Each structure stands twice: as C-alpha cells, then as structure tokens.
Amino acid sequence: MTQIPAGWYPQPDGTQRYWDGNGWTEQVAPTAPPQAAAAQPQSAPVQPGNPPVPGAGPSPATPEPSARPWYKKKRVLIPAAALILIVGASAAAGGNRDQSQPASAPAASVTAAAPSQEPSDASDDATTDATAEPTEEGDAPAAPNAYDEAYGTFSRITKNGRGDSIVKLPAGASAGLVTLTHNGSSNFAVYVLDSHNKSNGDLLVNEIGDYSGTTAYGFSFDDDSKKLKITADGRWTLKIAPISTAPEFGAKESGKGDKVMLYNGGAADYKVIHKGRSNFVVLQETGGFPNLAVNEIGRYSGVVPIEEGPSVVIVKADGAWTAVRT
C-alpha cells in the first residue's frame, strides 16, 4: 500500500486538515498555511466528497509536484542529472574539439606561413637582380688591351716554305711579332717592305746558317710595313702574332738568341749579361723615343736603366743572355 505523505489537505467545508502520514490529526486550519497557500495555486481542483481515507490512496486533489515525495522528485532529478551529464559531456566534447582544433592547425599554420613566403620570393627576386648585374657586366666588351690599342690586333698567321719568298703582313696593324726558324747553310735574312716594295730599313734577321728566334716589325721610323721579304737557302717557318701576345719581361729573364717581351713595371735597373760573338742589342720601345739600353758586339756585362712601362723590350743576340733587376 502506498503511504500518503504528511501535509495539509483541503476539506469539503473549505478548511484544511493535517495528515501526519498515518492518520488525520485534530489540527484544522481555517485558511491554508503560507506554504500551502503558495502551493495552492498549483494544486489540482478539489473534488468534494473525496477526502483521503486512511489506508486508501490519496484523493485526486493531490498537490502539484512541489509537494511530491523525494522519491518522485528523484525520478525527475536523476533524468535531470543525466541531462546535465549529457550536456556536460557534450560541452566537454565540444571543449575537447575546440582544444583539439589546433591539431588541425596546419591549415592555419600554412596560412600564417604564406606571408613568410613573400620574403622568400623577395630574396629570390633580389638574387635574380643580383645575378643579372654580373651577366650584364659579362656581356659588356672587355677593356681594350693597351698594346692592341697601340699596335693593333689580328688573327695569327702561320707560313712555311723553302728558299726565297714574300709574305704579306696583316692589314690594320702597325706592328707585330715574327717568330722564325731556318734550317740551312747560307744567309738567312728577313726584310720589311713598304707599299712600293722597297725596304723601309727594318731588318728583322740577318744570320748565316740555322736560326730560331722571335723579333718584331713596325718599330722603324718608317711605319709603312706591308710585306716580309725572306731570303733563305733552306726550309723555314714563320708565325706572325699581335704584339699583345708577347710574354712579360719580369724581374729575372734569360734566353738564347732573339726575344720580344712586354714590360709593364716602373723605372728600374737591370744587370744584363751576354755570352756571344755577334751584335747584342737591348732596345726598349715606349711609344716615344726608343731606349737603346745595350748595343755591343760580343760578350757583355753591365747594369742598364729600363724606363717605366708599358713598353716593348726587344733583345737581339746570338748567344745566351740574362737580365736581372737590381
């Protein structure tokens, strides 16, 4: 049997009587207590003639849930608690999803990394600009060689023959190197001819028998140089090259026979030695009046001045020689 909870219950005469849970008491109230009055508007309509009977269930005028026993409230509270737990779990799950959002942040990090790519692009542009300038410099023509400017340049010429011959000099060059060899027993001579086929006074070689050396044309007072006249009894070779291709005349030089060099240093003194029997000449061509440092016959030893360069140093010798800066 269901036990009726204690409380004030309305009576047919308009009063309320107190039920202590086991039976009716003598307590009668003409009006509802404040608590009951507050709950009265929520009570169901009273059905007259149906007072609660001890041992029987409550009358239909049972109060609203505010007067329900704890176990009925518990049925509501438990689902409510469950709802709270569900909502809390959902909130926690949502919170976890919110907190886990950074896990999917690579997209955000990619977005944030996008600005960092701009400096990279800028650096690429800077690199491209930086590499473009040397390219322009590389495309620019090289600074002219001082010797090419002074004496001209041309493609090298190589000739060979036997006996007497005529070889044309390259056009557009006022001077050039001439490297010669001769295998014979008679006079071997090489003259420079002008445009009238006359000697301009520049005698490059005048030897008897075999010869090997390098000399130069274009340094006589007559710059009308058009051809080379070769006089020989044996086989010969000839190479013509620009003055700028000559080796440098350094602090210490040596050789045997004729040689042409380029001096680019300052004014200096050189100890010169020659071991030979014929004419020995050290001539420095500066573009002005030539510096005839040595002009002797046979053996020679002495200190001579060399003017500042750029200049062309021409050595004519039949023996071994040395030149050392002092």
Coordinates of C-alpha atoms in Angstrom, one line a residue:
M1 CA 0.0 0.0 0.0
T2 CA 1.2 3.4 -0.9
Q3 CA 1.8 5.6 2.1
I4 CA 0.3 9.1 1.9
P5 CA 2.8 11.7 2.9
A6 CA 2.2 14.1 5.7
G7 CA 0.7 17.5 4.8
W8 CA -2.3 19.8 4.8
Y9 CA -5.2 18.7 2.7
P10 CA -8.4 20.6 1.8
Q11 CA -11.7 19.5 3.3
P12 CA -15.2 19.8 1.9
D13 CA -16.1 22.6 4.3
G14 CA -13.3 24.8 2.9
T15 CA -10.9 24.2 5.8
Q16 CA -7.6 22.2 5.7
R17 CA -6.7 19.3 7.9
Y18 CA -3.3 18.0 8.7
W19 CA -2.4 14.4 7.7
D20 CA 0.6 13.1 9.7
G21 CA 1.3 10.3 7.4
N22 CA -0.6 7.7 9.4
G23 CA -3.9 9.4 10.1
W24 CA -5.9 12.6 10.5
T25 CA -5.0 14.9 13.3
E26 CA -7.2 17.3 15.1
Q27 CA -5.3 20.2 13.6
V28 CA -7.6 22.2 11.4
A29 CA -6.8 25.4 9.7
P30 CA -9.4 27.9 8.5
T31 CA -7.1 29.0 5.8
A32 CA -4.1 27.4 4.1
P33 CA -0.7 27.9 5.8
P34 CA 1.7 30.2 3.9
Q35 CA 3.5 27.3 2.4
A36 CA 0.2 25.7 1.4
A37 CA -1.1 29.0 0.2
A38 CA 1.9 29.4 -2.0
A39 CA 1.4 25.9 -3.3
Q40 CA -2.4 26.2 -3.6
P41 CA -2.5 27.9 -7.0
Q42 CA -0.5 25.0 -8.3
S43 CA -2.9 22.3 -6.7
A44 CA -5.3 20.4 -8.8
P45 CA -9.0 21.3 -8.3
V46 CA -10.5 19.8 -5.2
Q47 CA -13.1 17.1 -5.8
P48 CA -15.7 17.4 -3.0
G49 CA -16.8 14.3 -1.2
N50 CA -13.4 12.6 -1.8
P51 CA -11.4 13.2 1.4
P52 CA -8.4 11.0 1.9
V53 CA -9.2 7.8 3.7
P54 CA -6.7 6.2 5.9
G55 CA -5.4 3.0 4.3
A56 CA -6.6 4.2 0.9
G57 CA -4.7 6.1 -1.8
P58 CA -4.6 9.9 -1.9
S59 CA -7.6 11.7 -3.3
P60 CA -7.4 13.2 -6.7
A61 CA -6.7 16.6 -5.1
T62 CA -3.0 15.5 -4.6
P63 CA -0.8 18.6 -4.6
E64 CA 1.5 19.5 -7.6
P65 CA 5.0 18.2 -7.8
S66 CA 6.2 20.8 -5.4
A67 CA 4.7 18.6 -2.7
R68 CA 5.8 15.3 -4.2
P69 CA 7.8 13.0 -2.0
W70 CA 11.6 12.8 -2.6
Y71 CA 11.5 9.5 -4.5
K72 CA 9.2 11.1 -7.1
K73 CA 11.4 14.1 -7.3
K74 CA 14.3 11.8 -7.6
R75 CA 12.8 10.4 -10.8
V76 CA 12.9 13.9 -12.2
L77 CA 16.3 14.7 -10.7
I78 CA 18.0 11.6 -12.0
P79 CA 17.0 12.3 -15.6
A80 CA 17.9 15.9 -15.0
A81 CA 21.3 14.9 -13.6
A82 CA 21.6 12.6 -16.6
L83 CA 20.8 15.5 -18.9
I84 CA 23.3 17.6 -17.1
L85 CA 25.9 14.9 -17.5
I86 CA 25.0 14.6 -21.2
V87 CA 25.1 18.3 -21.7
G88 CA 28.4 18.4 -19.7
A89 CA 29.8 15.6 -21.7
S90 CA 28.7 17.4 -24.9
A91 CA 30.3 20.6 -23.7
A92 CA 33.4 18.7 -22.7
A93 CA 33.4 17.0 -26.1
G94 CA 32.9 20.4 -27.7
G95 CA 35.6 21.8 -25.5
N96 CA 37.9 18.9 -26.5
R97 CA 37.0 19.6 -30.0
D98 CA 37.8 23.2 -29.5
Q99 CA 41.0 22.4 -27.7
S100 CA 41.8 19.8 -30.4
Q101 CA 41.3 22.4 -33.0
P102 CA 45.0 23.4 -33.0
A103 CA 45.7 19.8 -34.0
S104 CA 44.1 20.7 -37.3
A105 CA 46.0 24.0 -37.3
P106 CA 48.4 23.0 -40.1
A107 CA 45.9 24.8 -42.4
A108 CA 46.2 27.8 -40.2
S109 CA 50.0 27.4 -40.0
V110 CA 50.1 27.2 -43.7
T111 CA 48.1 30.4 -43.9
A112 CA 50.4 32.0 -41.5
A113 CA 53.4 30.7 -43.4
A114 CA 52.1 32.3 -46.6
P115 CA 53.5 35.8 -45.6
S116 CA 56.9 34.1 -44.9
Q117 CA 56.9 33.1 -48.5
E118 CA 56.9 36.7 -49.6
P119 CA 60.3 37.5 -48.2
S120 CA 61.5 34.2 -49.8
D121 CA 60.1 35.5 -53.1
A122 CA 61.7 38.8 -52.4
S123 CA 65.0 37.2 -51.7
D124 CA 64.6 35.2 -55.0
D125 CA 64.0 38.5 -56.8
A126 CA 66.9 40.0 -55.0
T127 CA 69.0 37.0 -56.0
T128 CA 67.8 37.3 -59.6
D129 CA 68.6 41.0 -59.7
A130 CA 72.0 40.4 -58.1
T131 CA 72.8 37.7 -60.7
A132 CA 71.6 39.9 -63.5
E133 CA 74.2 42.6 -63.0
P134 CA 77.3 40.4 -63.4
T135 CA 75.6 39.0 -66.5
E136 CA 75.4 42.5 -67.9
E137 CA 79.0 43.1 -67.0
G138 CA 80.0 39.8 -68.6
D139 CA 78.1 40.8 -71.8
A140 CA 79.9 44.2 -71.8
P141 CA 83.0 44.3 -74.0
A142 CA 86.3 43.8 -72.2
A143 CA 88.6 46.7 -71.6
P144 CA 90.8 47.2 -74.6
N145 CA 94.4 45.9 -74.3
A146 CA 96.9 48.8 -74.2
Y147 CA 99.1 47.0 -76.7
D148 CA 96.2 46.2 -79.0
E149 CA 95.2 49.9 -78.9
A150 CA 98.8 51.0 -79.7
Y151 CA 99.8 48.4 -82.3
G152 CA 96.6 46.7 -83.5
T153 CA 95.4 43.2 -83.4
F154 CA 94.7 40.4 -85.9
S155 CA 94.4 36.7 -86.4
R156 CA 97.6 34.8 -86.2
I157 CA 99.4 33.9 -89.5
T158 CA 101.5 30.8 -90.0
K159 CA 103.6 30.2 -93.1
N160 CA 106.3 27.7 -94.1
G161 CA 108.5 27.3 -97.2
R162 CA 111.9 26.8 -98.7
G163 CA 114.1 29.4 -100.2
D164 CA 113.2 33.0 -101.0
S165 CA 109.6 34.1 -100.6
I166 CA 107.3 37.1 -99.9
V167 CA 104.7 37.1 -97.1
K168 CA 102.0 39.8 -96.8
L169 CA 101.7 41.4 -93.4
P170 CA 98.2 41.6 -91.7
A171 CA 96.2 44.7 -92.5
G172 CA 95.2 47.2 -89.8
A173 CA 98.3 46.5 -87.6
S174 CA 101.2 48.8 -87.3
A175 CA 103.4 46.2 -85.6
G176 CA 103.6 42.5 -84.8
L177 CA 105.6 39.6 -83.5
V178 CA 107.5 37.5 -86.0
T179 CA 108.8 34.1 -84.9
L180 CA 111.2 32.4 -87.4
T181 CA 113.1 29.2 -87.9
H182 CA 115.6 28.3 -90.6
N183 CA 117.5 25.2 -91.4
G184 CA 120.2 26.0 -94.0
S185 CA 123.8 26.8 -94.5
S186 CA 123.8 30.2 -96.3
N187 CA 122.5 33.6 -95.5
F188 CA 119.1 33.8 -93.9
A189 CA 117.6 37.4 -94.0
V190 CA 114.1 38.9 -93.4
Y191 CA 113.4 42.4 -94.6
V192 CA 110.3 44.6 -94.2
L193 CA 109.0 46.1 -97.5
D194 CA 106.7 49.1 -97.8
S195 CA 103.8 49.7 -100.2
H196 CA 106.3 50.4 -103.0
N197 CA 108.1 47.0 -102.4
K198 CA 111.1 48.9 -101.1
S199 CA 112.9 48.1 -97.8
N200 CA 111.8 50.5 -95.1
G201 CA 115.1 49.9 -93.3
D202 CA 113.7 47.4 -90.8
L203 CA 116.0 44.3 -91.0
L204 CA 114.5 41.6 -88.7
V205 CA 117.0 38.8 -89.2
N206 CA 120.4 38.6 -90.9
E207 CA 122.2 35.3 -90.0
I208 CA 124.3 32.6 -91.6
G209 CA 123.0 29.1 -91.3
D210 CA 120.4 27.9 -88.9
Y211 CA 118.2 30.4 -87.0
S212 CA 115.5 30.3 -84.3
G213 CA 114.1 33.3 -82.5
T214 CA 111.4 36.0 -82.2
T215 CA 111.6 39.5 -83.4
A216 CA 109.2 42.3 -84.2
Y217 CA 108.4 44.7 -87.1
G218 CA 106.8 48.1 -87.0
F219 CA 109.4 49.9 -84.8
S220 CA 111.4 51.6 -87.5
F221 CA 111.0 55.3 -88.3
D222 CA 109.0 54.3 -91.4
D223 CA 105.7 52.8 -90.4
D224 CA 104.8 51.7 -93.9
S225 CA 105.1 48.0 -93.4
K226 CA 103.3 45.8 -96.0
K227 CA 105.3 42.7 -96.7
L228 CA 108.2 40.5 -95.5
K229 CA 110.9 39.5 -97.9
I230 CA 112.6 36.2 -97.0
T231 CA 116.0 35.2 -98.3
A232 CA 116.9 31.6 -97.5
D233 CA 118.6 28.6 -98.9
G234 CA 116.9 26.1 -96.6
R235 CA 113.5 25.4 -95.1
W236 CA 111.9 28.0 -92.9
T237 CA 108.8 28.6 -90.8
L238 CA 107.1 31.9 -90.0
K239 CA 104.5 32.9 -87.4
I240 CA 103.0 36.4 -87.1
A241 CA 101.1 37.4 -84.0
P242 CA 99.9 40.6 -82.3
I243 CA 102.3 42.4 -80.0
S244 CA 100.0 41.9 -77.1
T245 CA 100.7 38.1 -77.1
A246 CA 104.3 38.5 -76.2
P247 CA 105.4 37.2 -72.8
E248 CA 106.1 39.6 -69.9
F249 CA 109.5 41.0 -69.1
G250 CA 109.8 40.3 -65.4
A251 CA 112.4 40.8 -62.6
K252 CA 114.6 38.0 -64.0
E253 CA 114.7 36.9 -67.6
S254 CA 117.0 34.7 -69.6
G255 CA 117.2 33.3 -73.1
K256 CA 119.4 32.5 -76.1
G257 CA 119.0 34.4 -79.3
D258 CA 116.3 37.0 -80.2
K259 CA 113.3 37.5 -78.0
V260 CA 110.5 40.1 -77.6
M261 CA 108.8 40.8 -74.2
L262 CA 106.3 43.3 -72.6
Y263 CA 107.5 45.5 -69.7
N264 CA 104.7 46.9 -67.5
G265 CA 106.7 47.9 -64.4
G266 CA 108.1 51.1 -63.2
A267 CA 111.6 52.5 -63.9
A268 CA 114.2 50.0 -62.8
D269 CA 117.8 49.0 -63.3
Y270 CA 118.8 45.6 -64.7
K271 CA 122.0 43.7 -64.6
V272 CA 122.5 42.4 -68.2
I273 CA 125.0 39.7 -69.3
H274 CA 125.5 38.3 -72.8
K275 CA 127.8 35.5 -73.9
G276 CA 128.1 35.6 -77.7
R277 CA 130.2 36.9 -80.6
S278 CA 127.9 39.0 -82.7
N279 CA 125.9 42.1 -82.2
F280 CA 124.0 42.3 -78.8
V281 CA 121.1 44.8 -78.6
V282 CA 118.6 45.5 -75.8
L283 CA 116.0 48.0 -77.2
Q284 CA 113.0 49.3 -75.2
E285 CA 110.2 50.8 -77.3
T286 CA 108.0 53.1 -75.2
G287 CA 106.0 54.7 -78.0
G288 CA 108.3 57.7 -77.9
F289 CA 112.0 57.9 -78.5
P290 CA 113.4 54.4 -78.0
N291 CA 115.6 53.5 -75.1
L292 CA 118.7 51.7 -76.5
A293 CA 119.9 50.1 -73.3
V294 CA 122.6 48.0 -74.8
N295 CA 124.3 47.9 -78.3
E296 CA 127.5 45.9 -78.1
I297 CA 129.5 43.3 -80.1
G298 CA 130.3 40.0 -78.5
R299 CA 130.4 39.4 -74.7
Y300 CA 128.8 42.0 -72.4
S301 CA 128.1 42.6 -68.7
G302 CA 126.6 45.7 -67.2
V303 CA 123.8 47.5 -65.4
V304 CA 121.4 49.5 -67.6
P305 CA 118.3 51.6 -67.0
I306 CA 114.8 50.4 -68.1
E307 CA 112.1 53.1 -68.3
E308 CA 108.6 52.6 -66.9
G309 CA 106.1 50.7 -69.0
P310 CA 104.0 49.8 -70.7
S311 CA 106.7 49.1 -73.3
V312 CA 108.1 46.5 -75.7
V313 CA 111.6 45.1 -74.9
I314 CA 113.4 43.7 -77.9
V315 CA 116.6 41.6 -77.4
K316 CA 118.9 40.7 -80.4
A317 CA 121.6 38.2 -79.6
D318 CA 123.5 35.3 -81.0
G319 CA 124.4 33.8 -77.6
A320 CA 122.9 33.2 -74.1
W321 CA 121.9 36.3 -72.1
T322 CA 120.3 37.2 -68.7
A323 CA 118.6 40.3 -67.4
V324 CA 118.1 40.6 -63.6
R325 CA 116.5 43.6 -61.8
T326 CA 118.8 45.1 -59.2

